[in-house]
Amino acid sequence: MTPQAVFELLQRQRDTFHSGATRSVAARRALLDRLDAAIRRHEAALFAALKEDLGKSEFEAYTSEVGLVYKEIKHARKRLARWSRPRRVRTDLHNWPGSSRLYPEPYGVCLIIAPWNYPVQLLLSPLVGAVAAGNTAVVKPSEVSAATASVLQAMFDDCFEPVTVASVCGDAEFTSRLLDEPWDKIFFTGSVPVGRIVMEKAARRLTPVTLELGGKSPVIVDRSANLGYTARKIVWGKYLNAGQTCVAPDYLLVEGADRAAELVALMRATITDFYGGDPLAAEEGSRIINERHFQRLNAMLRDEAPIFGGRSDPARRRIEPTIVFPADPAHPSMADEIFGPILPVIPRDSFDDCVAFARERPKPLAAYLFSESRANQDRFLAEVPCGGGGINTVVLHVASTHLPFGGVGPSGLGSYHGKASFDAFTHWKGILRQSSRLELKVAYPGREPSLSAVRKLMG
Ligand code: NAD
């Protein structure tokens, strides 16, 4: 698509927005219904594409991709009339007589940019928020998950008027040019370096942004944790989608070397239980998205550190569930977000050490604690900053329509899911309404009350 064509698309969407066609609750519901029907009609093709791009099984494609979008649509559809109502708030005495309300105003023409790891869900869930809030939208799937991008493109071409909702495909350079256009809101999901580019470009026009980024999400396991349970939860959350999950446990901090060894033994047994004795030989299994990432991950395993697993199959771009233990904080896997099926386990002497280790690093997208101690749970909540996370669980907070999901600082800006998605695409404008029939003239020049009376009123 040429820059001129993008510009024209944006102008046409702006015309649609200004016509009010997307604003009524009925219109928003109709668009949500249309999205739901479009996904259902293309579901089989999306499953096939997700298998081709990432080796996702149908079960995983449903539970972690389209099923979550259906849930978001259903949730928003049911509540959006309530969400869209102006909210009455109190009016300060000095503004009397009058009334104060918050009015939800859709931003206008929105750009949604998605990554490749959950290429359906991370494109369509934000779109649910954009549409529910009354915006028009242009979505840009990741070119890296190419098969899925092409099904999504066909789905949008089939089911939507581009003047309301359109999909455009392209690489980094194309996306970079997209960012130069005058969007009213940009919603970006992807890596920290590209998030920085998005924010810089948005800053030039002061365009509001939501940034859903990544980072190294720690898991702390204290002495009181139920290790069998912990092993199963972590193995599930870490190796889902071959570790290519933004909120996957990135590394483990375990209180006590003896407990760390015990947990690693349990995780190895769990890997065998979940994926069989030879995970690489299994017919089904998630794969690494491309050669570059496959090489990047294998390079982390050339270190001397003891490794469990670590074999890979270049032909199918698969790496078996791998644990590095005991991992040194200087191990190559500890440099950046791993985003693959490699799990460093770092023993620490005390719970204090674990907390300090996590806290000294950039604020992560997620942090997790496994503990039976209420005191340690409270300390974790008070002392470990993160976008979100879980206690005695991993990853699942992302699947909630009631918990706003997002990062903080380097892991992101803003949040979405459920009502938070509606708010991410809405400006709540505060309006004070007064009446010409009840005019208090005391603030006008020459009629002011004494300053001491005003002080009493305003504090
Ligand atoms: P990425 O940042 O490389 O790409 C994301 C999108 O940005 C793609 O659509 C791509 O075309 C575009 N893009 C790439 N380079 C660009 C550039 N120079 N200028 C403009 N646009 C550009 O991310 P990825 O590799 O697709 O995804 C992996 C990353 O995303 C990980 O860091 C992961 O943690 C993060 N992530 C975050 C979440 C979340 O919800 N917070 C979810 C999934 C993935």
Coordinates of N, CA and C in Angstrom, one line a residue, residues 208-429:
P208 N -2.1 10.1 21.5 CA -2.2 9.2 22.6 C -1.8 7.8 22.2
V209 N -1.0 7.1 23.1 CA -0.6 5.7 22.8 C -0.9 4.8 23.9
T210 N -1.1 3.6 23.6 CA -1.0 2.5 24.5 C 0.1 1.6 24.1
L211 N 1.0 1.2 24.9 CA 2.1 0.4 24.6 C 2.1 -0.9 25.4
E212 N 1.9 -2.0 24.7 CA 2.0 -3.3 25.4 C 3.3 -4.0 25.0
L213 N 4.3 -3.9 25.9 CA 5.6 -4.3 25.6 C 6.0 -5.6 26.3
G214 N 7.3 -5.8 26.5 CA 7.7 -7.1 27.1 C 8.7 -6.9 28.2
G215 N 9.6 -7.8 28.4 CA 10.6 -7.7 29.5 C 10.8 -9.1 30.1
K216 N 11.6 -9.1 31.1 CA 11.9 -10.3 31.8 C 11.0 -10.5 33.0
S217 N 10.0 -11.4 32.9 CA 9.1 -11.5 34.0 C 9.6 -12.6 35.0
P218 N 9.9 -12.2 36.2 CA 10.5 -13.1 37.2 C 9.4 -14.0 37.9
V219 N 9.8 -15.1 38.4 CA 9.0 -15.9 39.3 C 9.8 -16.1 40.6
I220 N 9.2 -15.8 41.7 CA 9.9 -16.1 43.0 C 9.2 -17.3 43.6
V221 N 10.0 -18.2 44.1 CA 9.5 -19.4 44.8 C 10.1 -19.4 46.2
D222 N 9.3 -19.2 47.2 CA 9.9 -19.1 48.5 C 9.9 -20.5 49.2
R223 N 10.4 -20.6 50.4 CA 10.6 -21.9 51.1 C 9.3 -22.6 51.4
S224 N 8.2 -21.8 51.5 CA 6.9 -22.4 51.9 C 6.1 -22.9 50.7
A225 N 6.6 -22.7 49.5 CA 5.8 -23.1 48.3 C 5.6 -24.6 48.2
N226 N 4.4 -24.9 47.7 CA 4.0 -26.3 47.4 C 4.7 -26.7 46.1
L227 N 5.9 -27.4 46.1 CA 6.7 -27.5 45.0 C 6.1 -28.3 43.8
G228 N 5.4 -29.3 44.1 CA 4.7 -30.1 43.1 C 3.8 -29.3 42.2
Y229 N 3.0 -28.5 42.9 CA 2.0 -27.6 42.3 C 2.7 -26.6 41.5
T230 N 3.8 -26.0 42.1 CA 4.6 -24.9 41.5 C 5.2 -25.4 40.2
A231 N 5.7 -26.6 40.2 CA 6.4 -27.2 39.0 C 5.4 -27.3 37.9
R232 N 4.2 -27.8 38.2 CA 3.2 -28.0 37.1 C 2.8 -26.6 36.5
K233 N 2.5 -25.7 37.4 CA 2.1 -24.4 36.9 C 3.2 -23.7 36.0
I234 N 4.4 -23.8 36.5 CA 5.5 -23.1 35.8 C 5.8 -23.8 34.5
V235 N 5.8 -25.1 34.5 CA 6.1 -25.8 33.2 C 5.0 -25.5 32.2
W236 N 3.8 -25.5 32.6 CA 2.7 -25.2 31.7 C 2.8 -23.7 31.1
G237 N 3.0 -22.8 32.0 CA 3.1 -21.4 31.6 C 4.3 -21.0 30.8
K238 N 5.5 -21.7 31.1 CA 6.7 -21.4 30.4 C 6.7 -22.0 29.0
Y239 N 6.3 -23.2 28.9 CA 6.5 -23.9 27.6 C 5.3 -23.8 26.6
L240 N 4.3 -23.1 27.1 CA 3.1 -22.8 26.2 C 3.7 -22.0 25.0
N241 N 3.2 -22.3 23.8 CA 3.7 -21.6 22.6 C 5.2 -21.5 22.6
A242 N 5.9 -22.6 23.0 CA 7.3 -22.7 23.0 C 8.0 -21.5 23.7
G243 N 7.3 -21.0 24.8 CA 7.9 -19.9 25.5 C 7.7 -18.5 24.9
Q244 N 7.1 -18.5 23.8 CA 6.9 -17.2 23.0 C 5.7 -16.5 23.5
T245 N 5.6 -16.2 24.8 CA 4.5 -15.6 25.4 C 5.0 -14.4 26.2
C246 N 4.4 -13.2 26.0 CA 5.0 -12.0 26.7 C 5.0 -12.1 28.2
V247 N 4.0 -12.8 28.8 CA 4.0 -12.9 30.2 C 4.5 -14.3 30.7
A248 N 5.2 -15.0 29.9 CA 5.7 -16.3 30.3 C 6.7 -16.1 31.5
P249 N 6.8 -17.0 32.4 CA 7.9 -16.9 33.4 C 9.2 -16.8 32.6
D250 N 10.0 -15.8 32.8 CA 11.3 -15.6 32.1 C 12.4 -16.3 32.9
Y251 N 12.4 -16.1 34.2 CA 13.4 -16.8 35.0 C 12.9 -17.0 36.4
L252 N 13.5 -18.0 37.1 CA 13.0 -18.3 38.5 C 14.1 -17.9 39.5
L253 N 13.6 -17.4 40.6 CA 14.4 -17.1 41.8 C 13.9 -18.0 42.9
V254 N 14.7 -18.9 43.3 CA 14.2 -19.9 44.3 C 15.0 -19.7 45.6
E255 N 14.2 -19.6 46.7 CA 14.8 -19.4 48.0 C 15.4 -20.8 48.5
G256 N 16.7 -20.8 48.5 CA 17.4 -22.0 49.0 C 17.8 -23.0 47.9
A257 N 19.2 -23.3 47.8 CA 19.7 -24.1 46.8 C 19.1 -25.5 46.8
D258 N 18.8 -26.0 48.0 CA 18.2 -27.4 48.2 C 16.8 -27.4 47.6
R259 N 16.0 -26.4 47.8 CA 14.6 -26.3 47.3 C 14.7 -26.1 45.8
A260 N 15.7 -25.3 45.3 CA 15.8 -25.1 43.9 C 16.0 -26.4 43.2
A261 N 16.9 -27.3 43.7 CA 17.3 -28.6 43.1 C 16.0 -29.5 43.1
E262 N 15.3 -29.4 44.2 CA 14.0 -30.2 44.3 C 13.0 -29.8 43.3
L263 N 12.9 -28.5 43.1 CA 11.9 -27.9 42.2 C 12.3 -28.3 40.7
V264 N 13.6 -28.2 40.4 CA 14.1 -28.6 39.1 C 13.8 -30.0 38.8
A265 N 14.0 -30.9 39.8 CA 13.7 -32.3 39.6 C 12.2 -32.5 39.3
L266 N 11.4 -31.8 40.0 CA 9.9 -31.9 39.8 C 9.5 -31.4 38.4
M267 N 10.2 -30.3 38.0 CA 9.8 -29.7 36.7 C 10.3 -30.6 35.6
R268 N 11.4 -31.3 35.8 CA 11.8 -32.3 34.7 C 10.8 -33.4 34.6
A269 N 10.4 -33.9 35.8 CA 9.4 -35.0 35.8 C 8.1 -34.5 35.1
T270 N 7.7 -33.2 35.4 CA 6.5 -32.7 34.8 C 6.6 -32.5 33.3
I271 N 7.8 -32.1 32.8 CA 8.0 -32.0 31.4 C 7.8 -33.3 30.7
T272 N 8.4 -34.4 31.3 CA 8.2 -35.7 30.8 C 6.7 -36.1 30.8
D273 N 6.0 -35.8 31.9 CA 4.6 -36.1 32.0 C 3.8 -35.3 30.9
F274 N 4.1 -34.0 30.7 CA 3.3 -33.2 29.8 C 3.6 -33.5 28.3
Y275 N 4.9 -33.6 28.0 CA 5.4 -33.6 26.6 C 6.0 -34.9 26.2
G276 N 6.1 -36.0 27.1 CA 6.7 -37.2 26.8 C 8.2 -37.2 27.0
G277 N 8.8 -38.4 26.9 CA 10.2 -38.5 27.2 C 11.1 -37.9 26.1
D278 N 10.5 -37.7 24.9 CA 11.3 -37.1 23.8 C 10.4 -36.1 23.1
P279 N 10.3 -34.9 23.8 CA 9.4 -33.8 23.3 C 9.6 -33.5 21.8
L280 N 10.9 -33.6 21.3 CA 11.2 -33.2 19.9 C 10.5 -34.2 19.0
A281 N 10.3 -35.4 19.4 CA 9.8 -36.4 18.5 C 8.3 -36.3 18.4
A282 N 7.7 -35.6 19.3 CA 6.2 -35.6 19.3 C 5.7 -35.0 18.0
E283 N 4.6 -35.5 17.6 CA 4.0 -35.1 16.3 C 3.6 -33.6 16.4
E284 N 2.9 -33.2 17.5 CA 2.4 -31.8 17.6 C 3.4 -31.1 18.6
G285 N 3.5 -29.8 18.4 CA 4.3 -29.0 19.3 C 4.6 -27.7 18.7
S286 N 4.6 -26.6 19.6 CA 4.8 -25.3 19.1 C 6.2 -25.2 18.5
R287 N 6.4 -24.3 17.5 CA 7.8 -24.1 17.0 C 8.2 -22.6 17.1
I288 N 9.5 -22.5 17.0 CA 10.0 -21.1 17.0 C 9.7 -20.4 15.7
I289 N 9.3 -19.2 15.8 CA 8.6 -18.5 14.7 C 9.5 -18.4 13.4
N290 N 10.8 -18.1 13.6 CA 11.6 -18.1 12.4 C 13.1 -18.4 12.7
E291 N 13.9 -18.5 11.6 CA 15.3 -18.9 11.8 C 16.1 -18.0 12.7
R292 N 15.8 -16.7 12.5 CA 16.6 -15.7 13.3 C 16.4 -16.0 14.8
H293 N 15.1 -16.2 15.2 CA 14.8 -16.4 16.6 C 15.4 -17.8 17.1
F294 N 15.3 -18.8 16.1 CA 15.8 -20.1 16.4 C 17.3 -20.0 16.7
Q295 N 18.1 -19.3 15.9 CA 19.5 -19.1 16.1 C 19.8 -18.4 17.4
R296 N 19.0 -17.3 17.6 CA 19.2 -16.5 18.8 C 19.0 -17.3 20.1
L297 N 18.0 -18.2 20.1 CA 17.8 -19.0 21.3 C 18.9 -20.1 21.5
N298 N 19.3 -20.7 20.4 CA 20.3 -21.7 20.5 C 21.6 -21.1 21.0
A299 N 21.9 -19.9 20.6 CA 23.1 -19.2 21.0 C 23.2 -19.1 22.5
M300 N 22.0 -19.0 23.2 CA 22.0 -18.9 24.7 C 22.5 -20.2 25.3
L301 N 22.4 -21.3 24.6 CA 22.7 -22.6 25.1 C 24.1 -23.1 24.9
R302 N 24.9 -22.2 24.2 CA 26.3 -22.6 24.0 C 27.2 -22.3 25.2
D303 N 26.6 -21.8 26.2 CA 27.3 -21.5 27.5 C 27.7 -22.8 28.2
E304 N 28.5 -22.7 29.2 CA 29.0 -23.9 29.9 C 28.0 -24.3 31.0
A305 N 27.0 -23.5 31.3 CA 26.1 -23.8 32.4 C 25.4 -25.2 32.2
P306 N 25.1 -25.9 33.3 CA 24.4 -27.2 33.3 C 23.0 -27.0 32.7
I307 N 22.7 -27.9 31.8 CA 21.4 -27.7 31.1 C 20.6 -29.0 31.1
F308 N 19.3 -28.9 31.3 CA 18.4 -30.1 31.1 C 17.6 -29.8 29.9
G309 N 17.6 -30.7 29.0 CA 17.0 -30.5 27.7 C 18.0 -29.9 26.8
G310 N 17.6 -28.9 26.0 CA 18.6 -28.1 25.2 C 18.7 -28.6 23.8
R311 N 18.2 -29.8 23.4 CA 18.3 -30.3 22.1 C 17.3 -29.5 21.2
S312 N 17.7 -29.4 19.9 CA 16.8 -28.7 19.0 C 16.7 -29.5 17.6
D313 N 15.7 -29.1 16.9 CA 15.4 -29.7 15.6 C 15.3 -28.6 14.6
P314 N 16.4 -28.3 13.9 CA 16.4 -27.2 13.0 C 15.4 -27.3 11.9
A315 N 15.1 -28.5 11.4 CA 14.2 -28.7 10.3 C 12.8 -28.2 10.6
R316 N 12.4 -28.5 11.9 CA 11.0 -28.1 12.3 C 11.1 -26.9 13.3
R317 N 12.3 -26.3 13.4 CA 12.5 -25.1 14.3 C 11.9 -25.4 15.7
R318 N 12.2 -26.5 16.3 CA 11.7 -26.8 17.6 C 12.9 -26.9 18.6
I319 N 12.7 -26.4 19.8 CA 13.7 -26.6 20.9 C 13.0 -27.2 22.0
E320 N 13.6 -28.3 22.6 CA 12.8 -28.9 23.7 C 12.8 -28.1 24.9
P321 N 11.8 -28.3 25.8 CA 11.7 -27.6 27.1 C 13.1 -27.7 27.8
T322 N 13.7 -26.6 28.1 CA 15.0 -26.5 28.6 C 15.1 -25.8 29.9
I323 N 15.9 -26.3 30.8 CA 16.1 -25.6 32.1 C 17.6 -25.4 32.3
V324 N 18.0 -24.2 32.6 CA 19.4 -24.0 33.0 C 19.5 -23.9 34.5
F325 N 20.3 -24.8 35.1 CA 20.3 -24.8 36.5 C 21.6 -25.5 37.0
P326 N 22.3 -24.8 38.0 CA 22.0 -23.5 38.6 C 22.4 -22.4 37.6
A327 N 21.6 -21.4 37.4 CA 22.0 -20.4 36.4 C 22.6 -19.2 37.2
D328 N 23.7 -18.7 36.6 CA 24.4 -17.6 37.1 C 23.6 -16.3 36.6
P329 N 23.5 -15.3 37.3 CA 22.8 -14.1 36.8 C 23.5 -13.5 35.6
A330 N 24.8 -14.0 35.3 CA 25.5 -13.5 34.1 C 25.3 -14.4 32.9
H331 N 24.5 -15.5 33.1 CA 24.3 -16.4 32.0 C 23.6 -15.6 30.8
P332 N 24.0 -16.0 29.5 CA 23.4 -15.3 28.4 C 21.9 -15.2 28.4
S333 N 21.2 -16.1 29.0 CA 19.8 -16.1 29.0 C 19.2 -15.0 29.9
M334 N 20.1 -14.4 30.7 CA 19.7 -13.4 31.7 C 19.9 -12.0 31.1
A335 N 20.4 -11.9 29.9 CA 20.7 -10.5 29.3 C 19.4 -9.8 28.9
D336 N 18.6 -10.5 28.1 CA 17.3 -9.9 27.6 C 16.2 -10.9 27.8
E337 N 15.0 -10.4 27.4 CA 13.8 -11.2 27.4 C 14.1 -12.5 26.6
I338 N 13.8 -13.7 27.2 CA 14.2 -14.9 26.5 C 13.3 -15.2 25.3
F339 N 12.0 -15.2 25.5 CA 11.0 -15.4 24.5 C 11.2 -16.7 23.8
G340 N 11.4 -17.8 24.5 CA 11.6 -19.1 24.0 C 11.6 -20.1 25.2
P341 N 11.7 -21.4 24.8 CA 11.5 -22.5 25.9 C 12.8 -22.7 26.7
I342 N 13.4 -21.7 27.2 CA 14.6 -21.8 28.0 C 14.3 -21.1 29.4
L343 N 14.6 -21.9 30.4 CA 14.2 -21.4 31.8 C 15.4 -21.4 32.7
P344 N 16.0 -20.2 33.0 CA 17.1 -20.2 34.0 C 16.5 -20.2 35.4
V345 N 17.1 -21.1 36.2 CA 16.7 -21.2 37.6 C 17.9 -20.7 38.5
I346 N 17.6 -19.6 39.2 CA 18.7 -19.0 40.0 C 18.4 -19.2 41.5
P347 N 19.2 -20.0 42.2 CA 19.0 -20.1 43.6 C 19.5 -18.9 44.4
R348 N 18.7 -18.5 45.4 CA 19.1 -17.3 46.2 C 19.0 -17.8 47.7
D349 N 19.8 -17.1 48.5 CA 19.9 -17.5 49.9 C 18.6 -17.3 50.7
S350 N 18.0 -16.2 50.4 CA 16.8 -15.8 51.2 C 15.7 -15.2 50.4
F351 N 14.5 -15.0 51.0 CA 13.4 -14.4 50.3 C 13.8 -12.9 50.0
D352 N 14.5 -12.3 51.0 CA 15.0 -10.9 50.8 C 15.8 -10.8 49.5
D353 N 16.7 -11.7 49.3 CA 17.6 -11.7 48.1 C 16.7 -11.8 46.9
C354 N 15.7 -12.7 46.9 CA 14.8 -12.8 45.7 C 14.2 -11.5 45.4
V355 N 13.6 -10.9 46.4 CA 12.9 -9.6 46.2 C 13.8 -8.6 45.7
A356 N 15.0 -8.5 46.3 CA 16.0 -7.5 45.9 C 16.4 -7.7 44.4
F357 N 16.6 -9.0 44.1 CA 17.0 -9.3 42.7 C 16.0 -8.8 41.7
A358 N 14.7 -9.1 42.0 CA 13.7 -8.7 41.0 C 13.5 -7.2 41.0
R359 N 13.6 -6.6 42.2 CA 13.4 -5.2 42.3 C 14.4 -4.3 41.6
E360 N 15.7 -4.8 41.6 CA 16.8 -4.1 41.0 C 16.7 -4.0 39.5
R361 N 15.9 -4.8 38.9 CA 15.8 -4.8 37.4 C 14.6 -4.0 36.9
P362 N 14.6 -3.7 35.5 CA 13.5 -2.9 35.0 C 12.2 -3.5 35.3
K363 N 11.2 -2.7 35.6 CA 9.9 -3.2 36.0 C 9.3 -4.1 34.9
P364 N 9.0 -5.3 35.2 CA 8.6 -6.3 34.2 C 7.1 -6.2 33.9
L365 N 6.7 -6.9 32.8 CA 5.3 -6.9 32.4 C 4.5 -7.7 33.4
A366 N 5.1 -8.8 33.9 CA 4.5 -9.7 34.9 C 5.5 -10.1 36.0
A367 N 5.0 -10.4 37.2 CA 5.8 -11.0 38.2 C 5.0 -12.0 38.9
Y368 N 5.6 -13.1 39.4 CA 4.8 -14.1 40.0 C 5.5 -14.6 41.3
L369 N 4.6 -15.0 42.3 CA 5.2 -15.6 43.5 C 4.5 -16.9 43.8
F370 N 5.3 -17.9 44.2 CA 4.7 -19.1 44.7 C 5.1 -19.2 46.2
S371 N 4.1 -19.2 47.0 CA 4.3 -19.1 48.4 C 3.0 -19.5 49.2
E372 N 3.2 -20.1 50.3 CA 2.0 -20.4 51.2 C 2.0 -19.4 52.4
S373 N 3.0 -18.5 52.4 CA 3.1 -17.5 53.5 C 2.4 -16.2 53.1
R374 N 1.4 -15.9 54.0 CA 0.7 -14.7 53.7 C 1.6 -13.4 53.9
A375 N 2.6 -13.5 54.8 CA 3.5 -12.4 55.0 C 4.3 -12.2 53.8
N376 N 4.8 -13.3 53.2 CA 5.6 -13.1 52.0 C 4.8 -12.6 50.8
Q377 N 3.5 -13.1 50.7 CA 2.6 -12.6 49.7 C 2.4 -11.1 49.8
D378 N 2.2 -10.6 51.0 CA 2.0 -9.2 51.2 C 3.3 -8.4 50.8
R379 N 4.5 -9.0 51.2 CA 5.7 -8.3 50.9 C 5.9 -8.3 49.4
F380 N 5.6 -9.4 48.7 CA 5.7 -9.4 47.2 C 4.9 -8.3 46.6
L381 N 3.6 -8.2 47.1 CA 2.7 -7.1 46.5 C 3.2 -5.7 46.8
A382 N 3.8 -5.6 48.0 CA 4.3 -4.2 48.3 C 5.6 -3.9 47.7
E383 N 6.5 -4.9 47.4 CA 7.9 -4.6 47.1 C 8.3 -4.9 45.7
V384 N 7.5 -5.7 45.0 CA 8.0 -6.1 43.6 C 7.1 -5.4 42.6
P385 N 7.6 -4.3 42.0 CA 6.8 -3.6 41.0 C 6.7 -4.4 39.7
C386 N 5.5 -4.3 39.1 CA 5.3 -5.1 37.8 C 4.0 -4.6 37.2
G387 N 3.8 -4.9 35.9 CA 2.6 -4.5 35.2 C 1.4 -5.3 35.8
G388 N 1.5 -6.5 36.1 CA 0.5 -7.4 36.7 C 1.1 -8.7 37.1
G389 N 0.3 -9.7 37.3 CA 1.0 -11.0 37.6 C 0.1 -11.9 38.4
G390 N 0.7 -12.7 39.2 CA -0.1 -13.7 40.0 C 0.6 -14.2 41.2
I391 N -0.2 -14.7 42.1 CA 0.3 -15.4 43.3 C -0.2 -16.9 43.2
N392 N 0.8 -17.8 43.2 CA 0.5 -19.2 43.1 C -0.1 -19.5 41.7
T393 N 0.2 -18.7 40.7 CA -0.3 -19.0 39.4 C 0.6 -18.2 38.4
V394 N 0.6 -18.6 37.1 CA 1.3 -17.8 36.1 C 0.4 -17.6 34.9
V395 N 0.6 -16.5 34.2 CA 0.0 -16.3 32.8 C -1.5 -16.0 32.8
L396 N -2.3 -16.7 33.7 CA -3.7 -16.7 33.6 C -4.4 -15.3 33.8
H397 N -3.7 -14.4 34.5 CA -4.3 -13.1 34.7 C -4.6 -12.4 33.4
V398 N -3.8 -12.8 32.3 CA -4.0 -12.2 31.0 C -5.4 -12.6 30.4
A399 N -5.9 -13.7 30.8 CA -7.2 -14.2 30.3 C -8.4 -13.7 31.0
S400 N -8.2 -12.7 31.9 CA -9.3 -12.2 32.6 C -9.9 -11.0 32.0
T401 N -11.3 -10.9 31.9 CA -11.9 -9.7 31.3 C -12.1 -8.7 32.5
H402 N -11.7 -9.0 33.7 CA -11.9 -8.1 34.8 C -10.7 -7.5 35.3
L403 N -9.5 -8.0 34.9 CA -8.2 -7.4 35.3 C -7.6 -6.7 34.2
P404 N -7.4 -5.3 34.3 CA -6.8 -4.6 33.3 C -5.4 -5.2 33.1
F405 N -5.0 -5.4 31.8 CA -3.7 -6.0 31.5 C -2.8 -5.0 30.8
G406 N -1.5 -4.8 31.4 CA -0.6 -3.9 30.7 C 0.7 -3.9 31.5
G407 N 1.7 -3.2 31.0 CA 3.0 -3.1 31.7 C 3.1 -1.7 32.4
V408 N 4.3 -1.5 32.9 CA 4.6 -0.3 33.6 C 6.0 0.1 33.3
G409 N 6.3 1.4 33.0 CA 7.6 1.8 32.6 C 8.1 1.1 31.4
P410 N 9.2 0.5 31.4 CA 9.8 -0.2 30.2 C 8.9 -1.4 29.7
S411 N 8.0 -1.9 30.5 CA 7.2 -3.0 30.0 C 5.8 -2.5 29.4
G412 N 5.6 -1.2 29.4 CA 4.4 -0.7 28.7 C 3.8 0.5 29.4
L413 N 2.8 1.0 28.7 CA 2.0 2.2 29.1 C 0.6 2.0 28.8
G414 N -0.3 2.1 29.8 CA -1.7 1.8 29.6 C -2.0 0.4 29.8
S415 N -3.4 0.1 29.7 CA -3.8 -1.3 29.8 C -5.1 -1.5 29.1
Y416 N -5.5 -2.8 28.9 CA -6.7 -3.2 28.2 C -7.2 -4.5 28.8
H417 N -8.3 -5.0 28.1 CA -9.1 -6.2 28.4 C -10.3 -5.7 29.2
G418 N -11.5 -6.2 28.8 CA -12.7 -5.9 29.4 C -13.0 -4.4 29.4
K419 N -13.4 -3.8 30.5 CA -13.7 -2.4 30.5 C -12.5 -1.5 30.2
A420 N -11.3 -2.0 30.6 CA -10.1 -1.3 30.4 C -9.8 -1.1 28.9
S421 N -10.3 -2.0 28.0 CA -10.2 -1.8 26.6 C -11.0 -0.7 26.1
F422 N -12.2 -0.6 26.6 CA -13.1 0.5 26.3 C -12.4 1.8 26.7
D423 N -11.9 1.9 27.8 CA -11.2 3.1 28.3 C -10.0 3.4 27.5
A424 N -9.3 2.4 27.1 CA -8.0 2.6 26.3 C -8.3 3.4 25.0
F425 N -9.5 3.2 24.5 CA -9.9 3.9 23.2 C -10.9 5.0 23.5
T426 N -11.0 5.5 24.7 CA -12.0 6.5 25.0 C -11.3 7.7 25.8
H427 N -11.6 8.9 25.4 CA -11.2 10.0 26.2 C -12.4 10.4 27.1
W428 N -12.3 10.4 28.4 CA -13.4 10.8 29.2 C -13.3 12.3 29.4
K429 N -14.2 13.0 28.8 CA -14.1 14.5 29.0 C -15.0 15.0 30.1

